[in-house]
CSV table of C-alpha atoms in Angstrom, one decimal:
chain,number,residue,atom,x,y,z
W,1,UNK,CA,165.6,123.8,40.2
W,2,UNK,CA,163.2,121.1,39.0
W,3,UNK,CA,159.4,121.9,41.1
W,4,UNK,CA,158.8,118.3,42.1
W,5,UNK,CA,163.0,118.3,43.4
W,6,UNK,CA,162.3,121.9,45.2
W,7,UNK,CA,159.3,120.0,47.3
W,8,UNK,CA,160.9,117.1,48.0
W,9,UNK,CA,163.9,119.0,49.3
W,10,UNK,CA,161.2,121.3,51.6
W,11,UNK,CA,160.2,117.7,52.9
W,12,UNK,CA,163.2,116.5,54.0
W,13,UNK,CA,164.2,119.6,55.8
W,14,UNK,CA,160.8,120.0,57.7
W,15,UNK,CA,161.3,116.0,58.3
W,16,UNK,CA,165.1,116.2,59.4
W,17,UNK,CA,165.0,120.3,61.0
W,18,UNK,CA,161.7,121.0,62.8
W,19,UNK,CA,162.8,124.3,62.7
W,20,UNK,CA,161.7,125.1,58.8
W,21,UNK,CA,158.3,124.4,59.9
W,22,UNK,CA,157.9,128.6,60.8
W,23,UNK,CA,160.2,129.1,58.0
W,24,UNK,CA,160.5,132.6,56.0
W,25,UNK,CA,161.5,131.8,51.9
W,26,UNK,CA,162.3,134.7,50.2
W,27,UNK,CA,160.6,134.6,46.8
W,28,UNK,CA,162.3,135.1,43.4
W,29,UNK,CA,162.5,138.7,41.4
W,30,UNK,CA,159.6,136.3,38.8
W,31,UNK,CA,157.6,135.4,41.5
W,32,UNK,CA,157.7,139.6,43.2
W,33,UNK,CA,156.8,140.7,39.6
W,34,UNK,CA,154.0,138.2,39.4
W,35,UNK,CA,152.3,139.6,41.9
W,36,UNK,CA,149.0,141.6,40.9
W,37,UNK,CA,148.1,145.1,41.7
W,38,UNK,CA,144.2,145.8,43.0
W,39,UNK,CA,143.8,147.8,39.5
W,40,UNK,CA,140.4,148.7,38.8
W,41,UNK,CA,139.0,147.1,42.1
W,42,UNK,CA,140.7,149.7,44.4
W,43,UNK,CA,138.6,151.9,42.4
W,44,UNK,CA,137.0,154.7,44.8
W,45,UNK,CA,133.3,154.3,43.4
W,46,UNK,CA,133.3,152.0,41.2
W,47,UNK,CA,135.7,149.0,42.5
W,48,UNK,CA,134.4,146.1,43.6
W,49,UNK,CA,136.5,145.6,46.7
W,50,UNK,CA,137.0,149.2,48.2
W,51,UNK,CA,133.9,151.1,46.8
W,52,UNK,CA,131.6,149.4,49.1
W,53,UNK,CA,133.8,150.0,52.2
W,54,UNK,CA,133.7,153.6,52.0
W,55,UNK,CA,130.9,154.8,53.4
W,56,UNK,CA,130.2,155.6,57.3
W,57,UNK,CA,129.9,152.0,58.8
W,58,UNK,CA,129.4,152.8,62.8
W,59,UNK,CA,128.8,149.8,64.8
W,60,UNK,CA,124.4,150.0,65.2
W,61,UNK,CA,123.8,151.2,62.4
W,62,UNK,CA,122.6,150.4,59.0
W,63,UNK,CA,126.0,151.2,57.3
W,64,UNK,CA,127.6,148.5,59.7
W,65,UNK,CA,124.8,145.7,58.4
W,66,UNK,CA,125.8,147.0,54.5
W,67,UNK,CA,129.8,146.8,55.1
W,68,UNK,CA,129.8,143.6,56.5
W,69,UNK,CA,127.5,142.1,53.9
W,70,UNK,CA,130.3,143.3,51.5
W,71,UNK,CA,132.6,141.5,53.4
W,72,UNK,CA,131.3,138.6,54.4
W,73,UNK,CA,129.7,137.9,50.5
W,74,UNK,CA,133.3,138.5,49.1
W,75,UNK,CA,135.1,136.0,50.7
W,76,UNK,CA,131.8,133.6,49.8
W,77,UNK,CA,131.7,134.0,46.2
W,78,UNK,CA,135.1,134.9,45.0
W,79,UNK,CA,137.3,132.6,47.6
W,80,UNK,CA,134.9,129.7,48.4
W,81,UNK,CA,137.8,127.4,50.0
W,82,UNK,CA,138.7,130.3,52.7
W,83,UNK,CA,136.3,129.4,56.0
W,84,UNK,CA,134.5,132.9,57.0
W,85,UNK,CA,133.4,132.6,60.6
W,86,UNK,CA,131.7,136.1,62.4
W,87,UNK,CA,132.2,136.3,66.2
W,88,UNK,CA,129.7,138.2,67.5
W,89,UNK,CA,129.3,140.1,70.5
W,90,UNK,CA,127.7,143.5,72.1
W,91,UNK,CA,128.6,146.1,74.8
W,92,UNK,CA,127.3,149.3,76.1
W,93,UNK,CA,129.2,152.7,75.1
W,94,UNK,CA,129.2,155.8,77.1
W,95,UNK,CA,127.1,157.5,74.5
W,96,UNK,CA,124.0,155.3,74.1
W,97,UNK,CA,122.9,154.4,77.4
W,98,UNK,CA,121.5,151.3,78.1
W,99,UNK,CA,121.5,150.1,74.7
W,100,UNK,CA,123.5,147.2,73.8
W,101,UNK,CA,125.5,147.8,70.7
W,102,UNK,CA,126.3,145.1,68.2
W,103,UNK,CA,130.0,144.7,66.8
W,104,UNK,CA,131.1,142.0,64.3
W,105,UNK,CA,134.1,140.3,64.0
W,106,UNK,CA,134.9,138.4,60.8
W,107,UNK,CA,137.2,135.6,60.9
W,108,UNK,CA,139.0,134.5,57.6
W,109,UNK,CA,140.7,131.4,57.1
W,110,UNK,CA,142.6,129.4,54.6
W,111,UNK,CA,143.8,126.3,55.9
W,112,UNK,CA,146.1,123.3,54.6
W,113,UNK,CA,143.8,120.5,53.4
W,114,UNK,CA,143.0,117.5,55.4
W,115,UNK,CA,144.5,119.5,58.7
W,116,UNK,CA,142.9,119.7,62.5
W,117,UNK,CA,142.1,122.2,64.7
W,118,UNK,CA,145.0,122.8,66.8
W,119,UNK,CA,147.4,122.1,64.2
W,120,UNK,CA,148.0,125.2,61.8
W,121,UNK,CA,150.0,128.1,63.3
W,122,UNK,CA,148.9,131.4,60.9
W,123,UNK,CA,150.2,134.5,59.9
W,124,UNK,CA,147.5,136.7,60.9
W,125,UNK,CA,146.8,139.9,58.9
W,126,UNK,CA,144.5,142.3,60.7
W,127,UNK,CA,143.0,145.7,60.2
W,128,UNK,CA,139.7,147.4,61.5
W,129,UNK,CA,136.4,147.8,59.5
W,130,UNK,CA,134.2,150.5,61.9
W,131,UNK,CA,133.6,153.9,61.7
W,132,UNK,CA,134.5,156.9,63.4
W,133,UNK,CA,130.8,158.3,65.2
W,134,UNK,CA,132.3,162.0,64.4
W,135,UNK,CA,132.5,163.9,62.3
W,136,UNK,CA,129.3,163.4,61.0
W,137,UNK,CA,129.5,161.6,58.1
W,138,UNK,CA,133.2,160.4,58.7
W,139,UNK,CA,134.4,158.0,56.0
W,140,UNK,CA,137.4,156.9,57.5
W,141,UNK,CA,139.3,155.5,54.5
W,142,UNK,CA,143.1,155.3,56.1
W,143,UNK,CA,141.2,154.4,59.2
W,144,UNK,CA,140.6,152.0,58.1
W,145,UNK,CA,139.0,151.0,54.7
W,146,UNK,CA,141.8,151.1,53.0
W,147,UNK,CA,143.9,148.4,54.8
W,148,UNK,CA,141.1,145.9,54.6
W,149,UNK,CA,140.6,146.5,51.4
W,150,UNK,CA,144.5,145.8,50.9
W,151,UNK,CA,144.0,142.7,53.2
W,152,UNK,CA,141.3,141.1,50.9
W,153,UNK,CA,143.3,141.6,48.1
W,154,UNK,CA,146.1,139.5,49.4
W,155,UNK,CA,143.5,136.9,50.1
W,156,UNK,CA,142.7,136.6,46.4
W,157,UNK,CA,146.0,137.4,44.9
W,158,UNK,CA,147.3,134.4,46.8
W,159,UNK,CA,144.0,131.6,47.0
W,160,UNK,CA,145.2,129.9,43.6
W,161,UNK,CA,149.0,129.7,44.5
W,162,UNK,CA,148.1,127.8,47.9
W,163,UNK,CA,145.9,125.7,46.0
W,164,UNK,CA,148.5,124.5,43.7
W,165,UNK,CA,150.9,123.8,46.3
W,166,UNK,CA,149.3,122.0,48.5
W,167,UNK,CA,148.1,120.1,45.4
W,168,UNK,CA,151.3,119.2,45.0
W,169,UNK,CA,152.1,118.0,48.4
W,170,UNK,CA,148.9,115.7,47.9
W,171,UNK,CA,150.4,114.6,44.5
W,172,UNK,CA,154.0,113.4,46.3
W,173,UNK,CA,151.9,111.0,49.1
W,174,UNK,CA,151.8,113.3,51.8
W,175,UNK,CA,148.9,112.7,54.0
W,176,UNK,CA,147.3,113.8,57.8
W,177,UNK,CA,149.1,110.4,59.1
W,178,UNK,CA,152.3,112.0,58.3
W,179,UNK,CA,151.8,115.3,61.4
W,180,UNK,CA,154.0,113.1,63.2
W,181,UNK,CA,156.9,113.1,60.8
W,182,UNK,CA,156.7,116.6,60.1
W,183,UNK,CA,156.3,116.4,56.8
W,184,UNK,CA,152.6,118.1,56.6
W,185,UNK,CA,152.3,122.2,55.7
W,186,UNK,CA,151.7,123.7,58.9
W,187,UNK,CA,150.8,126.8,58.2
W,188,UNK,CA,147.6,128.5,57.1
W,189,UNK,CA,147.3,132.5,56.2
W,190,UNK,CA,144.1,134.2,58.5
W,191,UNK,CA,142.5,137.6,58.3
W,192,UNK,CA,140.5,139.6,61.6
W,193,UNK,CA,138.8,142.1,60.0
W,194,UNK,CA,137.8,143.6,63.9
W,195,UNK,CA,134.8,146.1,64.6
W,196,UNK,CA,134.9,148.7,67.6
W,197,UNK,CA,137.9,149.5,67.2
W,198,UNK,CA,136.8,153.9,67.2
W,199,UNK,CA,135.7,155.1,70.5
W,200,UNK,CA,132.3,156.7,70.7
W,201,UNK,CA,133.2,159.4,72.9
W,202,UNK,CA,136.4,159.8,74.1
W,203,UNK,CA,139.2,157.1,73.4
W,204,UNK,CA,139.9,155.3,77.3
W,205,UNK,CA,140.8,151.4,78.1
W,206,UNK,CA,136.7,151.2,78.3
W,207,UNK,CA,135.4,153.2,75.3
W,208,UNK,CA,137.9,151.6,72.3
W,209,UNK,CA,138.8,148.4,70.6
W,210,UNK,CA,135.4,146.7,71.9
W,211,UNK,CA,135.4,143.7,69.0
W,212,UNK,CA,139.3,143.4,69.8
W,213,UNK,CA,138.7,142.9,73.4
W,214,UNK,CA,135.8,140.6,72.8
W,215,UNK,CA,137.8,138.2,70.4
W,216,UNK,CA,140.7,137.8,72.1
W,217,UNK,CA,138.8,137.0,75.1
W,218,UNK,CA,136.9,134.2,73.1
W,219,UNK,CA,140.1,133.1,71.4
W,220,UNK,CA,142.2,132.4,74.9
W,221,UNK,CA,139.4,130.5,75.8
W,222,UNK,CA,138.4,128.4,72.5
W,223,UNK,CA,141.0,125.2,73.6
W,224,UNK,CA,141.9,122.5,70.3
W,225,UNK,CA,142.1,119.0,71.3
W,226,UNK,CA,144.7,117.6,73.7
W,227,UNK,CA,148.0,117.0,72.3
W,228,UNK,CA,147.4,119.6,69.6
W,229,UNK,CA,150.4,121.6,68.6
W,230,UNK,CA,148.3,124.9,69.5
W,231,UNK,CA,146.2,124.4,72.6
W,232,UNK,CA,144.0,127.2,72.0
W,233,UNK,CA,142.9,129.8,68.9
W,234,UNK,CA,145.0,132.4,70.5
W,235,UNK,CA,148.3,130.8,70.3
W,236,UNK,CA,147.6,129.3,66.8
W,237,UNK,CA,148.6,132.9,65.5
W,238,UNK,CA,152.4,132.9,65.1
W,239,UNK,CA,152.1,136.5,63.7
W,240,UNK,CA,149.7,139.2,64.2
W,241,UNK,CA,150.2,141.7,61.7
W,242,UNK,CA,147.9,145.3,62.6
W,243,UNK,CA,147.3,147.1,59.4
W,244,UNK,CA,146.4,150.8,60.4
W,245,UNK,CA,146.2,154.3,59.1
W,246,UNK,CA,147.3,153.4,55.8
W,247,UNK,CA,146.5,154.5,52.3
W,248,UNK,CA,148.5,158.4,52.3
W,249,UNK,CA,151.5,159.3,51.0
W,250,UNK,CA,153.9,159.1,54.2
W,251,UNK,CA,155.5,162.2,54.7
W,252,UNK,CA,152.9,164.3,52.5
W,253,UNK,CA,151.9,167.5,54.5
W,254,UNK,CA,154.2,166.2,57.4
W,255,UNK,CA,157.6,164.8,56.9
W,256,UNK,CA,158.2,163.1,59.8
W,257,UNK,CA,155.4,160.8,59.6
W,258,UNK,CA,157.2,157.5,59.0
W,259,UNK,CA,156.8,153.4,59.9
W,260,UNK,CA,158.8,152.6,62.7
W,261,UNK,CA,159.5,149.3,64.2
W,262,UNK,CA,158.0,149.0,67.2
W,263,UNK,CA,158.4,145.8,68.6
W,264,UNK,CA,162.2,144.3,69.2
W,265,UNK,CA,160.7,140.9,69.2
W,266,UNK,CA,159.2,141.3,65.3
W,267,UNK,CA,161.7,143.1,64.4
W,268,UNK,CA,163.1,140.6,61.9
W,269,UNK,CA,159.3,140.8,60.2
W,270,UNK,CA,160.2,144.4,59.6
W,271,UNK,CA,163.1,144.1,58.4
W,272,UNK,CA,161.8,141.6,56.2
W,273,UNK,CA,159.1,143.9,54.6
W,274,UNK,CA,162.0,146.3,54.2
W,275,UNK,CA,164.2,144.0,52.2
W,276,UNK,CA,160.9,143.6,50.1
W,277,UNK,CA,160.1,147.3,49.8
W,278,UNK,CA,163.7,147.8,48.6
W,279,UNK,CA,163.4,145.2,46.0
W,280,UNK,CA,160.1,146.1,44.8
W,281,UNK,CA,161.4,149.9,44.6
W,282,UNK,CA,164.3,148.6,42.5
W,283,UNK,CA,162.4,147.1,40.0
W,284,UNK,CA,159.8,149.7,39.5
W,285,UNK,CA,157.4,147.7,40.8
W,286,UNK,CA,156.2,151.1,42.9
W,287,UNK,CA,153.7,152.7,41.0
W,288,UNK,CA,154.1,155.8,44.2
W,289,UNK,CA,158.0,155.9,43.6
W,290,UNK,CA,159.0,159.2,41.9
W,291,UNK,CA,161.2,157.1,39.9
W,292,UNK,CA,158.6,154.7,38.7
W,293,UNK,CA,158.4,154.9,34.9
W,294,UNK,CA,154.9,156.6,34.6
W,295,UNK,CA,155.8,159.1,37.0
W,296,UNK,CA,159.2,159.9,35.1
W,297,UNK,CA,158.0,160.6,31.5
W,298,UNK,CA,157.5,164.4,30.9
W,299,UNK,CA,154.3,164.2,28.6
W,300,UNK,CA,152.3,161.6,27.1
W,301,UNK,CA,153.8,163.7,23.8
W,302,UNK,CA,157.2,163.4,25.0
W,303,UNK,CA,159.5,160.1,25.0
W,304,UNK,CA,162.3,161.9,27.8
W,305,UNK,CA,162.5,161.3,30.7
W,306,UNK,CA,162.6,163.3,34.2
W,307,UNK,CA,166.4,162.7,35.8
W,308,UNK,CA,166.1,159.9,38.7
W,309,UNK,CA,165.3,161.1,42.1
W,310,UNK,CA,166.1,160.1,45.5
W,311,UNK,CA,163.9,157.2,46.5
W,312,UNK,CA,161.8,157.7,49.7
W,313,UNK,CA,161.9,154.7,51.8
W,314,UNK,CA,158.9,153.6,54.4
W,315,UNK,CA,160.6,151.3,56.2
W,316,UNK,CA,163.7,153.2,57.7
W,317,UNK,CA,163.8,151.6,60.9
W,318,UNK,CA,165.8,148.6,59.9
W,319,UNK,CA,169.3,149.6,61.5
W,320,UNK,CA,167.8,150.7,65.0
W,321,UNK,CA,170.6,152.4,66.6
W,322,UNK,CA,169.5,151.9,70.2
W,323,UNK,CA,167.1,150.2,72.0
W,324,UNK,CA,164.6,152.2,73.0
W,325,UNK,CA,161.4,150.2,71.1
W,326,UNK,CA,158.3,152.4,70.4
W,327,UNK,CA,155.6,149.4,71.4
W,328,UNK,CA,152.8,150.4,73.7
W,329,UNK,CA,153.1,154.0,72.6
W,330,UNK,CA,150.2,153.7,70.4
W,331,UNK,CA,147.2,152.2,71.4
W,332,UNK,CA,145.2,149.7,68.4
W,333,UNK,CA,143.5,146.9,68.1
W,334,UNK,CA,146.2,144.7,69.6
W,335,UNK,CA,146.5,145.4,73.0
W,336,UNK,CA,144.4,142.7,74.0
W,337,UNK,CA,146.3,140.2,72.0
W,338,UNK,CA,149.9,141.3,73.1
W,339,UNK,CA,148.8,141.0,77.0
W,340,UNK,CA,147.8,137.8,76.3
W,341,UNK,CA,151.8,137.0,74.6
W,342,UNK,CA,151.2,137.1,70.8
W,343,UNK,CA,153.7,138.4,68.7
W,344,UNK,CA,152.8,141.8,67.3
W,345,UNK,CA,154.1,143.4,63.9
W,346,UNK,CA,152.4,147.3,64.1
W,347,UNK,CA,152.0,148.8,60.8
W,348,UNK,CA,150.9,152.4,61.6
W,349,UNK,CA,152.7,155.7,60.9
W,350,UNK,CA,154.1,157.7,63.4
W,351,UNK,CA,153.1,160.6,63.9
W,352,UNK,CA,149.4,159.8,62.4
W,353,UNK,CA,148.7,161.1,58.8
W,354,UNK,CA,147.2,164.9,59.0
W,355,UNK,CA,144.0,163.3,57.4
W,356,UNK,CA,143.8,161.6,60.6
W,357,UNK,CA,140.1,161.7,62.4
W,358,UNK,CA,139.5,164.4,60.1
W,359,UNK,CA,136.5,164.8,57.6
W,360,UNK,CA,138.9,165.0,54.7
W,361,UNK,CA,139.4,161.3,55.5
W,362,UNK,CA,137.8,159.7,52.2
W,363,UNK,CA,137.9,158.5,49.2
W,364,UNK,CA,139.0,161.3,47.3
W,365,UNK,CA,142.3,162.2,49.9
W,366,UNK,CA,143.5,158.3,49.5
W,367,UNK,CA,146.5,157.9,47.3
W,368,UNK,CA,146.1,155.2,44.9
W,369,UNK,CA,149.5,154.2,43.6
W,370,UNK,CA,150.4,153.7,47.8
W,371,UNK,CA,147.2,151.9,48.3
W,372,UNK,CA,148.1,149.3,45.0
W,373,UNK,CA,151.9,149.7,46.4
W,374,UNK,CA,150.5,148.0,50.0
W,375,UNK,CA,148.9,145.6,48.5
W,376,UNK,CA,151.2,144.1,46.6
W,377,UNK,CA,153.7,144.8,49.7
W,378,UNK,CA,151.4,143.2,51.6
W,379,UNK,CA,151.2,140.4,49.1
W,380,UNK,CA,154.7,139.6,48.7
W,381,UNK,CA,155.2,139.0,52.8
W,382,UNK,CA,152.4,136.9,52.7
W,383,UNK,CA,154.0,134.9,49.6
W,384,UNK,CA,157.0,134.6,51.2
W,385,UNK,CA,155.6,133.5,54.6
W,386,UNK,CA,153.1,131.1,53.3
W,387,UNK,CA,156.8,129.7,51.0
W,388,UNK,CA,154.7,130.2,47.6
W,389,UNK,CA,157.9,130.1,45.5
W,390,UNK,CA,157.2,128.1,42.3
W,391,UNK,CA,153.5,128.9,42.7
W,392,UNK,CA,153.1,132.0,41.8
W,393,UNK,CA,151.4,132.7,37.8
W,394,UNK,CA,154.2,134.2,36.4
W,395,UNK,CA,153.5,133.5,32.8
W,396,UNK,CA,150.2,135.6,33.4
W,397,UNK,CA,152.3,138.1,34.7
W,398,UNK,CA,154.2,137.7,31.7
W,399,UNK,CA,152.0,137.7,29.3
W,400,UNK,CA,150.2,140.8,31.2
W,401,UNK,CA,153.6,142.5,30.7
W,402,UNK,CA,153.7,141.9,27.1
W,403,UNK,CA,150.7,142.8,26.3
W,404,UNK,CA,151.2,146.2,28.0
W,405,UNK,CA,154.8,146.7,26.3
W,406,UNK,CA,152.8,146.7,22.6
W,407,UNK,CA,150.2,149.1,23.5
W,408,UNK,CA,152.6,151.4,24.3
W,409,UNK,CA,154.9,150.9,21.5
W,410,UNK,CA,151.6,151.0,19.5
W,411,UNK,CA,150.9,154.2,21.0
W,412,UNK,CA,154.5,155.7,20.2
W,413,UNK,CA,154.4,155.1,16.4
């Protein structure tokens, strides 16, 4: 279908059904294969986005001041239209006394042009940038430098396709007069990359989630102008999505460590990133599926092939067979947002990777093809969300593709 006749017909249905203003498009096998992987940034000392993150970066000290510098400059220089905002606050833990200890949240927004406060409901993707205290040392790179890295790769894989869509919305006429006719884009995409989250002592309602419990306290209470669509920041998030404990091979060392649905009332977003896991697993598009093609070839000598194998699946939960719903078993960073009645999409394995709050947590015990494989996971929901169909670079892709096919046929003769 034609672009321009695509957009139009989006217009009319978010002018004549106000219901396709939270709508969910799926996006197109072209678009899912446009997609980039982190590549060389996800690179454990040398890339550019996760390097930097993994090093110990307790709240206090003068790792904390370094990580946040990494993530506060990225989003400045390499996505200048995305508003970076760091809420700020401080607490006293049961291990340093008196002292109050600083945690930093930071706030990343990309919003529609020409829109208000009040007026953009966001899919909000979350993970936690702190520290672990103990072990001495402790990296913490499922928990979690890993899903913020994968977070701020979305951020940039997606920056130029909003960009061209809501360039094309300006292009048809549509302007901020026309809120009231429903034809505006509503919807912005938003990353909490929270601090605190690690106790310092012993995990307890007190000693945990201290940045968490300070922004959602300052969100419930930050009100948009009367008549706004959202009357505060809190219930401008139509979507909180907790990234956590991710980055391992699940199942590896412990085969019942799995992603369950936790939430009946997200359970369609699940279901969602299953349809997308199953698609990209289909097309190869894994690089930690057994059947991927670089996994498959039996030398770099040989041209055959090992025979297919069964393909592992992360999201299994997708035909729950009763209703007994795992939410509120695990305790994370959005506790304080779901008492306060925002929806809540839990990404964390269950039961917890062995790595878990152990020193081998680091850089070196990360898988890299699941790391790349959430990303680009993580990348397609957000596409599909944020209805990026048609605005995606596919001839990039393409080319990208082609250029890759020659080496290797170079490489055969």
């Amino acid at each position: 279908m034609n672009l321009r006749l695509s957009l139009l017909l989006q217009i009319w249905k978010l002018a004549h059904f106000p219901c396709f203003l939270k709508a969910y498009s799926p996006i197109s096998d072209e678009s899912l294969k446009a997609i980039p992987r982190p590549g060389e940034d996800f690179d454990i000392k040398t890339g550019k986005i996760l390097a930097p993150i993994l090093i110990p970066r307790v709240p206090g000290t003068e790792g904390q001041a370094t990580v946040l510098n990494h993530l506060v400059s990225f989003f400045k220089t390499e996505l200048p239209q995305w508003d970076v905002e760091i809420q700020n606050s401080t607490s006293k833990t049961p291990v340093t006394g008196n002292d109050d200890i600083p945690f930093h949240n930071v706030i990343v927004t990309r919003d529609p042009p020409g829109t208000s406060p009040g007026e953009v409901g966001y899919l909000t993707l979350v993970a936690h940038w702190d520290s672990k205290r103990t072990p001495e040392g402790f990296i913490g790179a499922i928990d979690s430098a890993a899903p913020v890295a994968m977070l701020m790769h979305t951020a940039r894989a997606l920056d130029t396709a909003m960009t061209k869509k809501w360039a094309a919305i300006n292009e048809l006429g549509i302007k901020q007069d026309d809120f009231d006719l429903g034809l505006q884009e509503h919807k912005g995409l938003q990353l909490l990359l929270l601090d605190g989250e690690e106790a310092f002592a012993v995990w307890s309602k007190e000693d945990s989630i201290y940045g968490a419990k300070a922004l959602a306290e300052e969100m419930e209470t930050t009100f948009h102008p009367a008549l706004s669509t959202y009357h505060n920041a809190l219930a401008s998030i139509d979507l909180f999505v907790l990234l956590d404990l991710l980055g391992s091979v699940l199942g590896e060392g412990n085969p019942n460590s799995r992603m369950p649905s936790y939430y009946k009332t997200t359970h369609w977003a699940y279901k969602s990133l299953a349809t997308l896991e199953t698609r990209l697993r289909d097309r190869s598009l894994f690089a930690s599926s057994p059947n991927h093609p670089s996994k498959r070839l039996m030398s770099s000598e040989s041209k055959e092939r090992r025979s297919k194998q069964k393909e592992p699946t992360w999201f299994f939960d997708v035909d729950k067979s009763s209703d007994r719903w795992m939410g509120g078993f695990i305790e994370d960073d959005h506790l304080p947002f779901i008492a306060r009645g925002v929806e809540i999409l839990h990404l964390i394995p269950s039961p917890f990777p062995l790595v878990w709050h152990e020193s081998s947590d680091d850089g070196e015990h990360l898988d890299m093809d699941t790391c790349g494989d959430w990303a680009v996971l993580m990348t397609a929901f957000a596409a599909e969300w944020m209805e990026l169909e048609g605005y995606l670079d596919t001839k990039l892709k393409s080319k990208r593709a082609a250029d890759k096919e020659e080496v290797v046929s170079k490489s055969e003769l």
